[in-house]
Tab-separated table of C-alpha atoms and ligand atoms in Angstrom:
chain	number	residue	atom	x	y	z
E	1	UNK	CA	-9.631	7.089	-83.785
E	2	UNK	CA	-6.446	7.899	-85.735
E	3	UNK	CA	-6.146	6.439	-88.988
E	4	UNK	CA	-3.845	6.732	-92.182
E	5	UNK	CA	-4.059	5.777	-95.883
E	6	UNK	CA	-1.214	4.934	-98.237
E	7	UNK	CA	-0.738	5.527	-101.704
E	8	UNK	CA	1.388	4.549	-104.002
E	9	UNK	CA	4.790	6.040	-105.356
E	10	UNK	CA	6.507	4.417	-108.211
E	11	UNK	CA	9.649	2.841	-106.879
E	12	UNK	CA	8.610	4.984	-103.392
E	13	UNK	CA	9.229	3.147	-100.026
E	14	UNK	CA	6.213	2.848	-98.012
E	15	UNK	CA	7.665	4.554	-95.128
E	16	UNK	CA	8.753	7.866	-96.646
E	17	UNK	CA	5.742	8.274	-99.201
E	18	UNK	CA	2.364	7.662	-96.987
E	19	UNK	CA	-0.113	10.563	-97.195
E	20	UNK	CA	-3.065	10.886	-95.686
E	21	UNK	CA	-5.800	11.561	-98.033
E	22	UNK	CA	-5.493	8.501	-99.923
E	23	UNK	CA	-6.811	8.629	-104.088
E	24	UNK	CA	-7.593	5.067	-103.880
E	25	UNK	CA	-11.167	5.476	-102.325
E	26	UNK	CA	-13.738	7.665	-104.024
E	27	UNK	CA	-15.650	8.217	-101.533
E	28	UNK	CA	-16.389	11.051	-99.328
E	29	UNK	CA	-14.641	11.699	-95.916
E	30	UNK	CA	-16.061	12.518	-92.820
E	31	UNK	CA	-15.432	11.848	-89.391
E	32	UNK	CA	-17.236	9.595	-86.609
E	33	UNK	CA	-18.065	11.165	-83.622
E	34	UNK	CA	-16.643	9.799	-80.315
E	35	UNK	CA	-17.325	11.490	-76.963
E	36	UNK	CA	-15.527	11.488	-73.660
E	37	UNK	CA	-16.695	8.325	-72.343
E	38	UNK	CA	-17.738	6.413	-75.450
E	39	UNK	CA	-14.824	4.865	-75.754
E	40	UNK	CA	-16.017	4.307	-79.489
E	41	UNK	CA	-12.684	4.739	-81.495
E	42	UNK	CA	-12.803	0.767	-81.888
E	43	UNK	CA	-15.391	0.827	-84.032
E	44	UNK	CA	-15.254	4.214	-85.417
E	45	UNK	CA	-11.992	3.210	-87.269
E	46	UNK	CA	-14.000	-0.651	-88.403
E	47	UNK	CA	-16.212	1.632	-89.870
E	48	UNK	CA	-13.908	3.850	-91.532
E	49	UNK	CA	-11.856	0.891	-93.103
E	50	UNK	CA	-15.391	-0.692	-94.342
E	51	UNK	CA	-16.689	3.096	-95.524
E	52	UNK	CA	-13.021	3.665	-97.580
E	53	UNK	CA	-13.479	0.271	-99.285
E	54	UNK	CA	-14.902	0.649	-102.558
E	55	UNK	CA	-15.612	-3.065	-103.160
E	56	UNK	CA	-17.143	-3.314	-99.847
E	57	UNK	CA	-19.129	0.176	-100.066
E	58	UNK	CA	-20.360	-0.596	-103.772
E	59	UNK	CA	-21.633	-3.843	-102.554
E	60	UNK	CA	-23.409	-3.375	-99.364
E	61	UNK	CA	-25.518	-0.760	-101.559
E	62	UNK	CA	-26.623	-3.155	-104.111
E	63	UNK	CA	-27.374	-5.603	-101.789
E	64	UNK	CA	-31.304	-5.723	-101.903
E	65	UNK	CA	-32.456	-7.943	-98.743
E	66	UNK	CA	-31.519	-9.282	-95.306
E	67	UNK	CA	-32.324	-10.881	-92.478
E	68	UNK	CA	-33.175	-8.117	-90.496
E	69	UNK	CA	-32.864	-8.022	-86.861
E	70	UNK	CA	-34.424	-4.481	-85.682
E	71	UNK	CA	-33.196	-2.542	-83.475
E	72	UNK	CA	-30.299	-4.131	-82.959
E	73	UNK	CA	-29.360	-5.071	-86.656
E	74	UNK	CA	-25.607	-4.295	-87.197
E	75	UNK	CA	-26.527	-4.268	-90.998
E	76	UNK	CA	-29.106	-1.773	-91.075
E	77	UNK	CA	-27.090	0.146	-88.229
E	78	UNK	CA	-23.766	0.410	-91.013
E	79	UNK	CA	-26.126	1.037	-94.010
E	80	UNK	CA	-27.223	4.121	-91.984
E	81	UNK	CA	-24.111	5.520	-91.168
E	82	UNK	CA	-22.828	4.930	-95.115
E	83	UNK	CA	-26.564	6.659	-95.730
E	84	UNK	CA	-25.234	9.751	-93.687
E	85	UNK	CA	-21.554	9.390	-95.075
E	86	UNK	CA	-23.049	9.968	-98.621
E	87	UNK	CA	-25.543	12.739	-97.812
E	88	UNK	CA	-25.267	14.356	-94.759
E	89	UNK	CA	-23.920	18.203	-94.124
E	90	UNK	CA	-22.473	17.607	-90.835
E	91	UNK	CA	-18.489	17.044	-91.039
E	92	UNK	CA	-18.913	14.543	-88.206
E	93	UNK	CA	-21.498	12.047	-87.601
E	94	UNK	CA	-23.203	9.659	-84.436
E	95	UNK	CA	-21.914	6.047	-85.027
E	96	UNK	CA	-24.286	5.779	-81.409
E	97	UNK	CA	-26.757	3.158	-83.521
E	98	UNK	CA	-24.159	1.325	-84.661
E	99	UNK	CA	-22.410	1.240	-81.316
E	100	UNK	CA	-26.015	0.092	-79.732
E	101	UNK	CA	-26.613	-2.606	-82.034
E	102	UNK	CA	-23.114	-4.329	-81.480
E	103	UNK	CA	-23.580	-4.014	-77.453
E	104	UNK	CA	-26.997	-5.718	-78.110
E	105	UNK	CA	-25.585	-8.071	-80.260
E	106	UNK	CA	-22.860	-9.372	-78.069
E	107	UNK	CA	-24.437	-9.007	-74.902
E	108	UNK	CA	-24.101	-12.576	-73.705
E	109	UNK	CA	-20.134	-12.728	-75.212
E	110	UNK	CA	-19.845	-9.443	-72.867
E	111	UNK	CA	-17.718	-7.653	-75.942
E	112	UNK	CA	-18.325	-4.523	-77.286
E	113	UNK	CA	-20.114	-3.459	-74.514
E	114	UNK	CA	-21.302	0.223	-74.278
E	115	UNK	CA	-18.562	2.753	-72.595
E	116	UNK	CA	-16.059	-0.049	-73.021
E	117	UNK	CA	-12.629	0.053	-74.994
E	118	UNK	CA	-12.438	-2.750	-77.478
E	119	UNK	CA	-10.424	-4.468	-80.386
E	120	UNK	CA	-10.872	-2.698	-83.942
E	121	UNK	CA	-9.621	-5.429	-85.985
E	122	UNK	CA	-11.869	-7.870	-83.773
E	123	UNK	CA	-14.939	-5.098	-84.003
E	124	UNK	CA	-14.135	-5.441	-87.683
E	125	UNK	CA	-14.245	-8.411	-88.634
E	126	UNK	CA	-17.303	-9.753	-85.970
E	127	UNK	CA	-19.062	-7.016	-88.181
E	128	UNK	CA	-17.790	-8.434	-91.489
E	129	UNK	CA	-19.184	-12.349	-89.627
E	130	UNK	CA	-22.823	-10.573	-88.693
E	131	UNK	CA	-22.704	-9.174	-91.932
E	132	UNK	CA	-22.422	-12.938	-93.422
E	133	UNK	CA	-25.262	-13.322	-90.671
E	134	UNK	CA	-27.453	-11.406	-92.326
E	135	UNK	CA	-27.553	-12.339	-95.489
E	136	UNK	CA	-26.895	-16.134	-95.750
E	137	UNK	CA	-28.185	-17.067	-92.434
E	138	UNK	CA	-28.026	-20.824	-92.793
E	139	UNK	CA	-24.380	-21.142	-94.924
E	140	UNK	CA	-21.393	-22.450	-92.849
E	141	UNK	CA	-18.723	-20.008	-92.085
E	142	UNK	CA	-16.467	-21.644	-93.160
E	143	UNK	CA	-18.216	-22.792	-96.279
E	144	UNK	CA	-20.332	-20.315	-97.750
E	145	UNK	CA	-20.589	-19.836	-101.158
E	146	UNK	CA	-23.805	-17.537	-101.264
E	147	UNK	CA	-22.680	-14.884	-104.215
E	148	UNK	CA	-24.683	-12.284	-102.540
E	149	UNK	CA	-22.175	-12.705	-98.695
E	150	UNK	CA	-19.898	-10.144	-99.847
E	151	UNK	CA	-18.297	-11.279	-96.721
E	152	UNK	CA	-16.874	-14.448	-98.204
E	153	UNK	CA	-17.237	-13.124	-101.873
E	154	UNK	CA	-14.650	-10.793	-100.841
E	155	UNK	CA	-12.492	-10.719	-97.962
E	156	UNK	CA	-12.663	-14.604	-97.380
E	157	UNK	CA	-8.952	-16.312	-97.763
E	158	UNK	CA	-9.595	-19.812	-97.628
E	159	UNK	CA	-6.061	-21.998	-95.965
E	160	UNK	CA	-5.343	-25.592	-95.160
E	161	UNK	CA	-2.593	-26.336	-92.803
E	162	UNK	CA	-0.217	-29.365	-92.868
E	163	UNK	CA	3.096	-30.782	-91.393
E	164	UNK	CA	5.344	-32.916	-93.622
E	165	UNK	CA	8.354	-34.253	-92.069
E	166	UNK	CA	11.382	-33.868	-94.049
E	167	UNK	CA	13.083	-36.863	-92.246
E	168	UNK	CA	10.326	-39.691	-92.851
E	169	UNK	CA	7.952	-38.285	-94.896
E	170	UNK	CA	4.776	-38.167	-93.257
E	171	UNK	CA	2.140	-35.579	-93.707
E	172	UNK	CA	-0.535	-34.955	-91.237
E	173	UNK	CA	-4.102	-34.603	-93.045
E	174	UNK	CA	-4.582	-31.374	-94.428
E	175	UNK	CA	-6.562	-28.809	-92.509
E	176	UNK	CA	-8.980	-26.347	-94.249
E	177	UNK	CA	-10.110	-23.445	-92.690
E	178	UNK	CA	-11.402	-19.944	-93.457
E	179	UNK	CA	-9.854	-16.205	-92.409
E	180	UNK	CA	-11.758	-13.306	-92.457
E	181	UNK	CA	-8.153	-11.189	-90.948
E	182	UNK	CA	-4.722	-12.951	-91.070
E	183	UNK	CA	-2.968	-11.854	-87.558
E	184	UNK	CA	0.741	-11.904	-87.298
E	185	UNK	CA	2.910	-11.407	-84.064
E	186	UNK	CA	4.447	-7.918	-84.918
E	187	UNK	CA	7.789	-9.118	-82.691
E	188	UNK	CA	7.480	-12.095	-85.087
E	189	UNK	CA	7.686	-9.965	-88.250
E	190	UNK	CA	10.239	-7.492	-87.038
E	191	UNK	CA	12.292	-10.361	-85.864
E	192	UNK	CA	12.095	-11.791	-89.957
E	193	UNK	CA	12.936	-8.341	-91.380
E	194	UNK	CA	16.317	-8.499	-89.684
E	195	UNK	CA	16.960	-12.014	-90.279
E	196	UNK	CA	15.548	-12.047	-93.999
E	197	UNK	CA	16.573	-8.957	-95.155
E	198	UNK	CA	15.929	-8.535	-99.041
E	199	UNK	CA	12.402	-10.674	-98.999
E	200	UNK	CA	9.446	-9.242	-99.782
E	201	UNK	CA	6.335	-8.471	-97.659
E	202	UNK	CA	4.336	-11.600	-98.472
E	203	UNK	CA	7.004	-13.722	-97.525
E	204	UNK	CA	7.898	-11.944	-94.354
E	205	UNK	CA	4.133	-12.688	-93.598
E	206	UNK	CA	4.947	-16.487	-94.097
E	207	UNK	CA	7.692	-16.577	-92.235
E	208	UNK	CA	6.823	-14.585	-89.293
E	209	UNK	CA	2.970	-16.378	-89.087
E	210	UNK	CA	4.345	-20.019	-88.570
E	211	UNK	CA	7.900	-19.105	-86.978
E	212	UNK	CA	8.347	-21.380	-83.687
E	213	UNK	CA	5.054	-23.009	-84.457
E	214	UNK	CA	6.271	-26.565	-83.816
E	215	UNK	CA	4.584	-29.639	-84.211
E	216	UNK	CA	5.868	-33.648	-83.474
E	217	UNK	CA	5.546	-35.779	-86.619
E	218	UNK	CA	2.671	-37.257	-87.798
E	219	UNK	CA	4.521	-40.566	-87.585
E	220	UNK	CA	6.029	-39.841	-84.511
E	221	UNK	CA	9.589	-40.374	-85.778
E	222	UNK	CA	10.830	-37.978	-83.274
E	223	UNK	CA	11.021	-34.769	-85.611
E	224	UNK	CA	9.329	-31.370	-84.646
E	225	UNK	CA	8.465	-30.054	-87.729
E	226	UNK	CA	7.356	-26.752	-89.001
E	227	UNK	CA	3.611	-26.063	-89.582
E	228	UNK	CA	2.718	-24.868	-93.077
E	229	UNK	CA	-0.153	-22.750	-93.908
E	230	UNK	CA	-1.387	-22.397	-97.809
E	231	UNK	CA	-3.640	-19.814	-99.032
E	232	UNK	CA	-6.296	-21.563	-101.909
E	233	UNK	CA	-8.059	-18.433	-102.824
E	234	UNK	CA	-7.700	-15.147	-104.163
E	235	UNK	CA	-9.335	-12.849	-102.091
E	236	UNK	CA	-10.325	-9.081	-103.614
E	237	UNK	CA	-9.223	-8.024	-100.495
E	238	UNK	CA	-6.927	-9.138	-97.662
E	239	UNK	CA	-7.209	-7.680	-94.014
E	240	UNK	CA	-3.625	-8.180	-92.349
E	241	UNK	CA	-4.186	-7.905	-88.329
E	242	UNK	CA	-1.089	-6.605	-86.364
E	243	UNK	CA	-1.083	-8.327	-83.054
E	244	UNK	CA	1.264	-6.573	-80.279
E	245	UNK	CA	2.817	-8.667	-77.892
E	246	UNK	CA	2.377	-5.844	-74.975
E	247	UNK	CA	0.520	-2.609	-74.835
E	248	UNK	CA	3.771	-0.404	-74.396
E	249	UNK	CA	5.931	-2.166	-77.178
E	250	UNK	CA	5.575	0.266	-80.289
E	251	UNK	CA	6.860	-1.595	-83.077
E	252	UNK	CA	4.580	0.708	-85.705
E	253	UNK	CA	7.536	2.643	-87.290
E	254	UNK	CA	8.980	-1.113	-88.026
E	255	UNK	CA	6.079	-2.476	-89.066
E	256	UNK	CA	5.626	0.053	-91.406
E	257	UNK	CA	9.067	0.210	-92.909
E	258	UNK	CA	8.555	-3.418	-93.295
E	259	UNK	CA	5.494	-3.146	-95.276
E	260	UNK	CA	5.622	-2.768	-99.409
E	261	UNK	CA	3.170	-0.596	-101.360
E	262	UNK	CA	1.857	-4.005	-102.985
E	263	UNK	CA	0.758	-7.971	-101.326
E	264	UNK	CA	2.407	-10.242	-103.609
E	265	UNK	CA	0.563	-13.386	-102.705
E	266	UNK	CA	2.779	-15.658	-104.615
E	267	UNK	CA	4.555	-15.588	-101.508
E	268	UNK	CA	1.738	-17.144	-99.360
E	269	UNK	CA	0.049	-19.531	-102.266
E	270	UNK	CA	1.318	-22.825	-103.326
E	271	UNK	CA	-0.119	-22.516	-107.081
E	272	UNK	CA	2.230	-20.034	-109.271
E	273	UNK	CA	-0.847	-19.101	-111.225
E	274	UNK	CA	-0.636	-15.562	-112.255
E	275	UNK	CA	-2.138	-13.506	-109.547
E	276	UNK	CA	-2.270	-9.347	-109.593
E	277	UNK	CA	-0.748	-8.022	-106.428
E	278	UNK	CA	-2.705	-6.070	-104.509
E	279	UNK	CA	-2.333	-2.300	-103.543
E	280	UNK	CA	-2.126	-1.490	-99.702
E	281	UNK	CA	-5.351	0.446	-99.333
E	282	UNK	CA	-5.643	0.849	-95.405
E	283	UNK	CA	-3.856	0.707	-92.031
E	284	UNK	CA	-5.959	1.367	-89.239
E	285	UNK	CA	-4.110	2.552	-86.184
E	286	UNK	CA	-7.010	2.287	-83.569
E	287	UNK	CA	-6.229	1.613	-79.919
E	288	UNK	CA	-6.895	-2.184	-79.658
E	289	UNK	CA	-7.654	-3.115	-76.166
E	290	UNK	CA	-5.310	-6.014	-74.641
E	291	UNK	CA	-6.410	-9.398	-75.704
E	292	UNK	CA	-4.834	-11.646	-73.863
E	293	UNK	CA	-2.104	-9.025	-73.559
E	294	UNK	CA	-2.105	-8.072	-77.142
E	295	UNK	CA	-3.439	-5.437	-79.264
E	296	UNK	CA	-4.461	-5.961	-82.725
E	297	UNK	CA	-3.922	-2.862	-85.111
E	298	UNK	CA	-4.905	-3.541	-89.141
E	299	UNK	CA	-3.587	-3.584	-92.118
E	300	UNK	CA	-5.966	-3.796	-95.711
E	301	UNK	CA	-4.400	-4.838	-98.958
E	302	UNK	CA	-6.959	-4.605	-102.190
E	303	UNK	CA	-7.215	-5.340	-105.640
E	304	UNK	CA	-8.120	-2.015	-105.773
E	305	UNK	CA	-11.214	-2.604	-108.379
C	401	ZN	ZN1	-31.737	-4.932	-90.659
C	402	ZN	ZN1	-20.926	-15.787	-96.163
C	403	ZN	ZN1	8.788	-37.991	-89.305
């Protein structure tokens, strides 16, 4: 598990004024055990990200019930560890209920399996989906509007998709759907840097999430036209997901010279409506396993409340 935070310099560029040690979360830090063998890092650095997350922290506390599943409930399992983050001595703790819990969980999926290398942005947000799980057990996923889910309350980003052909006009029927973690082709964003030089971060993240995604007109004039994705929501926080096209290419040092100190979403939304950017809070560097011959690494932006 190898992790950084970032905090912000006036007028500093990301990639010459990260620190680890981040002021943005109060809370205090202490590391996850992970034994030769475990191959827990995955979820040690989910963890991390969900422990260093005020809103999310502040929230799971208050929450007073769930469906609880036992022995292997992931949200009694996380509570736990946050118990021991907040009170224990030791500088670094078991995340071995946690990791249980998840193997039991997804047992039939055959993910997150004990001794086995996984995906932390997947790890993180299947936790942040049990988590919805758990406490509004018969809402939609993709429409849940319980105010208690801090998972929708607070990472949710709610899209539509559409096509509109420039040459005849036609629009396909807008598509709604729900993201818990926006993932973006890191070749795809490095390629947009160099071709769009002076944008800004949000708009990179546009560009490089719908670049060669092609689709024929509605009306079938003839046109391939470009896909466009619209964000509806303002989300407290947004969870960016790196995906790397092969295990060797090591974009990071590109990525992160790409990335500003603050998400302008104005760049993503269709509404101009005054919207606070948010301040990059996290970027988790955990080994993802290859996915389909990608790895995922993370990337949290927050309101910061
Ligand atoms: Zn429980
Ligand atoms: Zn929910
Ligand atoms: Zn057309």
């Amino acid at each position: 598990m190898a992790w950084a935070k970032f905090f912000r310099r006036p007028g500093g560029n990301l990639g010459r004024s990260y620190q680890p040690g981040s002021m943005l979360s109060l809370a205090p830090t202490k590391g996850l055990l992970n034994e030769p063998g475990q191959n827990s890092c995955f979820l040690n650095s989910a963890v991390q990200v969900l422990w260093h997350l005020d809103i999310f922290r502040r929230s799971l506390r208050q929450l007073p019930n769930h469906y609880c599943l036992g022995d292997s409930c992931i949200f009694c399992a996380l509570k736990g560890i946050f118990c021991q983050f907040q009170h224990s001595r030791e500088r670094a703790l078991p995340s071995d209920n946690l990791r249980n819990a998840l193997a039991e969980t997804f047992k039939d999926e055959q993910r997150f399996q004990l001794g086995f290398m996984d995906d932390a942005a997947e790890c993180f947000e299947n936790i942040l989906e049990r988590i919805h799980l758990h406490i509004a057990p018969d809402a939609e996923t993709d429409a849940c509007t319980s105010k208690s889910c801090i998972t929708h309350q607070k990472f949710a980003m709610a899209l539509y998709e559409q096509s509109v052909c420039r040459s005849c006009g036609a629009s396909s029927d807008p598509l709604p759907f729900t993201e818990l973690v926006h993932y973006v082709s890191t070749t795809a964003l490095c390629q947009q840097v160099l071709e769009r030089r002076d944008e800004r971060f949000g708009e990179l993240l546009q560009a490089a999430s719908t670049v060669g995604d092609l689709r024929n007109c509605p009306s079938k004039c003839g046109q391939r036209i470009k896909i466009r994705r619209v964000l509806m929501n303002s989300p407290e926080i947004v969870t960016i997901g790196f995906v790397w096209d092969s295990e060797q290419s090591d974009l990071t040092e590109d990525v992160i010279r790409s990335l500003g100190p603050h998400l302008n979403l104005s760049g993503v939304r269709l509404t101009s409506s005054k919207y606070t950017p948010l301040h990059l809070l996290n970027f988790s560097k955990a080994p993802g396993r290859v996915l389909k011959s990608q790895t995922t690494k993370a990337l949290q932006y927050s309101s910061g409340s």
